[in-house]
mmCIF file of C-alpha atoms in Angstrom:
data_model
loop_
_atom_site.group_PDB
_atom_site.id
_atom_site.type_symbol
_atom_site.label_atom_id
_atom_site.label_comp_id
_atom_site.label_asym_id
_atom_site.label_seq_id
_atom_site.Cartn_x
_atom_site.Cartn_y
_atom_site.Cartn_z
ATOM 1 C CA MET A 1 39.707 -39.014 -97.371
ATOM 2 C CA LEU A 2 36.036 -39.164 -98.260
ATOM 3 C CA PRO A 3 34.917 -41.145 -101.279
ATOM 4 C CA TRP A 4 33.277 -39.246 -104.101
ATOM 5 C CA LEU A 5 29.477 -38.835 -103.499
ATOM 6 C CA TRP A 6 29.751 -40.385 -100.031
ATOM 7 C CA PHE A 7 26.350 -38.949 -99.042
ATOM 8 C CA TRP A 8 24.664 -41.416 -101.415
ATOM 9 C CA ALA A 9 26.251 -44.399 -99.726
ATOM 10 C CA PRO A 10 23.553 -46.714 -98.403
ATOM 11 C CA GLN A 11 23.056 -47.096 -94.653
ATOM 12 C CA LEU A 12 22.203 -50.741 -94.089
ATOM 13 C CA HIS A 13 21.559 -51.982 -90.557
ATOM 14 C CA PHE A 14 21.615 -55.725 -90.199
ATOM 15 C CA PRO A 15 20.943 -57.481 -86.891
ATOM 16 C CA LEU A 16 23.705 -56.713 -84.385
ATOM 17 C CA SER A 17 25.292 -54.201 -86.768
ATOM 18 C CA GLY A 18 24.155 -51.024 -85.015
ATOM 19 C CA ASN A 19 24.268 -49.808 -81.463
ATOM 20 C CA VAL A 20 23.818 -52.944 -79.395
ATOM 21 C CA GLU A 21 24.667 -51.490 -75.996
ATOM 22 C CA GLN A 22 22.143 -52.671 -73.436
ATOM 23 C CA ASP A 23 21.767 -52.303 -69.675
ATOM 24 C CA ILE A 24 21.338 -55.872 -68.466
ATOM 25 C CA ASN A 25 21.791 -55.265 -64.742
ATOM 26 C CA THR A 26 18.110 -55.812 -63.964
ATOM 27 C CA ILE A 27 18.465 -56.097 -60.213
ATOM 28 C CA THR A 28 19.631 -52.549 -59.576
ATOM 29 C CA ARG A 29 18.166 -50.793 -62.601
ATOM 30 C CA LYS A 30 14.776 -52.310 -63.341
ATOM 31 C CA TRP A 31 13.365 -52.426 -59.842
ATOM 32 C CA PHE A 32 15.349 -49.685 -58.178
ATOM 33 C CA ALA A 33 16.413 -47.052 -60.676
ATOM 34 C CA GLY A 34 16.388 -44.249 -58.078
ATOM 35 C CA ILE A 35 19.913 -44.979 -56.898
ATOM 36 C CA PRO A 36 22.819 -44.684 -59.321
ATOM 37 C CA ALA A 37 25.409 -47.450 -59.209
ATOM 38 C CA SER A 38 28.094 -45.012 -58.075
ATOM 39 C CA ALA A 39 26.115 -43.803 -55.025
ATOM 40 C CA GLY A 40 27.697 -45.664 -52.142
ATOM 41 C CA ASP A 41 26.492 -49.097 -51.078
ATOM 42 C CA GLY A 42 23.374 -49.988 -53.065
ATOM 43 C CA ASP A 43 22.195 -52.597 -50.545
ATOM 44 C CA ILE A 44 22.241 -50.077 -47.705
ATOM 45 C CA GLU A 45 20.476 -47.500 -49.893
ATOM 46 C CA ARG A 46 17.705 -49.988 -50.752
ATOM 47 C CA GLN A 47 17.251 -50.885 -47.080
ATOM 48 C CA ALA A 48 17.165 -47.205 -46.099
ATOM 49 C CA VAL A 49 14.443 -46.493 -48.644
ATOM 50 C CA LYS A 50 12.422 -49.418 -47.269
ATOM 51 C CA VAL A 51 12.537 -47.738 -43.841
ATOM 52 C CA ALA A 52 11.561 -44.298 -45.149
ATOM 53 C CA SER A 53 11.105 -43.267 -48.776
ATOM 54 C CA TYR A 54 12.910 -40.259 -50.182
ATOM 55 C CA GLY A 55 9.656 -38.313 -50.095
ATOM 56 C CA ARG A 56 9.090 -39.084 -46.413
ATOM 57 C CA GLN A 57 12.674 -38.129 -45.590
ATOM 58 C CA LEU A 58 12.355 -34.845 -47.502
ATOM 59 C CA GLY A 59 9.002 -34.134 -45.870
ATOM 60 C CA LEU A 60 10.446 -34.528 -42.386
ATOM 61 C CA LEU A 61 13.428 -32.350 -43.248
ATOM 62 C CA THR A 62 11.126 -29.699 -44.710
ATOM 63 C CA GLU A 63 9.002 -29.639 -41.553
ATOM 64 C CA LEU A 64 12.108 -29.365 -39.388
ATOM 65 C CA ILE A 65 13.646 -26.575 -41.457
ATOM 66 C CA LEU A 66 10.438 -24.548 -41.519
ATOM 67 C CA GLU A 67 9.955 -24.936 -37.762
ATOM 68 C CA LEU A 68 13.543 -23.924 -37.012
ATOM 69 C CA ALA A 69 13.286 -21.004 -39.424
ATOM 70 C CA GLN A 70 10.161 -19.726 -37.666
ATOM 71 C CA LYS A 71 11.977 -19.773 -34.325
ATOM 72 C CA ALA A 72 15.048 -17.964 -35.651
ATOM 73 C CA PRO A 73 15.318 -14.459 -34.142
ATOM 74 C CA GLU A 74 16.761 -12.719 -37.199
ATOM 75 C CA LYS A 75 16.352 -13.729 -40.812
ATOM 76 C CA SER A 76 17.844 -12.247 -43.935
ATOM 77 C CA PRO A 77 15.490 -11.248 -46.762
ATOM 78 C CA ARG A 78 16.832 -14.138 -48.825
ATOM 79 C CA ALA A 79 16.129 -16.603 -45.989
ATOM 80 C CA ILE A 80 12.582 -15.282 -45.651
ATOM 81 C CA GLU A 81 12.022 -15.679 -49.397
ATOM 82 C CA VAL A 82 13.395 -19.230 -49.427
ATOM 83 C CA CYS A 83 11.295 -20.211 -46.402
ATOM 84 C CA GLU A 84 8.172 -18.869 -48.108
ATOM 85 C CA ARG A 85 8.962 -20.831 -51.265
ATOM 86 C CA LEU A 86 9.601 -23.980 -49.229
ATOM 87 C CA ALA A 87 6.316 -23.497 -47.364
ATOM 88 C CA ASP A 88 4.499 -23.056 -50.704
ATOM 89 C CA ILE A 89 6.036 -26.270 -52.018
ATOM 90 C CA GLN A 90 5.072 -28.098 -48.836
ATOM 91 C CA HIS A 91 1.509 -26.781 -49.142
ATOM 92 C CA SER A 92 1.278 -27.853 -52.805
ATOM 93 C CA ILE A 93 2.439 -31.358 -51.940
ATOM 94 C CA ALA A 94 -0.059 -31.522 -49.066
ATOM 95 C CA GLN A 95 -2.824 -30.598 -51.520
ATOM 96 C CA LEU A 96 -1.781 -33.476 -53.778
ATOM 97 C CA LYS A 97 -2.008 -35.882 -50.866
ATOM 98 C CA GLN A 98 -5.561 -34.996 -49.929
ATOM 99 C CA PRO A 99 -7.779 -38.081 -50.074
ATOM 100 C CA ASN A 100 -10.720 -36.195 -51.590
ATOM 101 C CA ALA A 101 -8.953 -35.899 -54.936
ATOM 102 C CA LYS A 102 -8.382 -39.647 -55.064
ATOM 103 C CA ASN A 103 -11.930 -40.399 -53.929
ATOM 104 C CA THR A 104 -13.389 -38.187 -56.647
ATOM 105 C CA ASP A 105 -11.265 -39.886 -59.291
ATOM 106 C CA MET A 106 -12.208 -43.318 -57.957
ATOM 107 C CA ALA A 107 -15.922 -42.454 -57.969
ATOM 108 C CA GLU A 108 -15.675 -41.249 -61.570
ATOM 109 C CA GLN A 109 -13.862 -44.430 -62.563
ATOM 110 C CA LEU A 110 -16.500 -46.601 -60.876
ATOM 111 C CA LEU A 111 -19.317 -44.755 -62.641
ATOM 112 C CA ALA A 112 -17.515 -45.180 -65.955
ATOM 113 C CA LEU A 113 -17.036 -48.894 -65.228
ATOM 114 C CA GLN A 114 -20.739 -49.234 -64.410
ATOM 115 C CA GLN A 115 -21.664 -47.720 -67.777
ATOM 116 C CA GLN A 116 -19.022 -49.505 -69.871
ATOM 117 C CA ASP A 117 -19.010 -52.974 -68.298
ATOM 118 C CA PRO A 118 -21.984 -53.584 -65.976
ATOM 119 C CA ALA A 119 -21.098 -57.247 -65.398
ATOM 120 C CA ARG A 120 -17.602 -56.407 -64.234
ATOM 121 C CA PHE A 121 -19.021 -53.618 -62.054
ATOM 122 C CA ARG A 122 -21.417 -56.078 -60.361
ATOM 123 C CA THR A 123 -18.549 -58.516 -59.809
ATOM 124 C CA LEU A 124 -16.471 -55.768 -58.231
ATOM 125 C CA CYS A 125 -19.373 -54.677 -56.013
ATOM 126 C CA ALA A 126 -19.964 -58.274 -54.928
ATOM 127 C CA SER A 127 -16.312 -58.726 -54.006
ATOM 128 C CA LEU A 128 -16.361 -55.436 -52.078
ATOM 129 C CA CYS A 129 -19.524 -56.491 -50.239
ATOM 130 C CA GLU A 130 -17.780 -59.703 -49.172
ATOM 131 C CA THR A 131 -15.051 -57.604 -47.549
ATOM 132 C CA GLY A 132 -17.612 -55.477 -45.711
ATOM 133 C CA ILE A 133 -17.714 -52.497 -48.086
ATOM 134 C CA SER A 134 -21.204 -51.683 -49.378
ATOM 135 C CA GLU A 135 -22.215 -50.406 -52.832
ATOM 136 C CA THR A 136 -23.733 -47.173 -51.565
#
């Protein structure tokens, strides 16, 4: 039974009166959120990812699948379509990995730093010169 004019009842939230559920398992969640707790042995999963990241594993599998698909004598139209899509995805990821994109961004950031904070830019250049990297 609902009280009369229940929609005017105040909603007061005092400390610890609302939803206080919190994930406090910092070891598996904070630093390694890629593996759910129910996915096998977490320690083995963490060690496996240290050997080869998920991206590296998927990249190797993609290369293998595309190579095997090219050597297949007969392919269905669906298989051809999927292989083309997979090759497009692989090409897009390869474009993201090109060092020129990062170098351009880094050069722009250094120029911006030189204009915004010349002292910090000189300090950075001096530290780079100590490691054998020149300003030019």
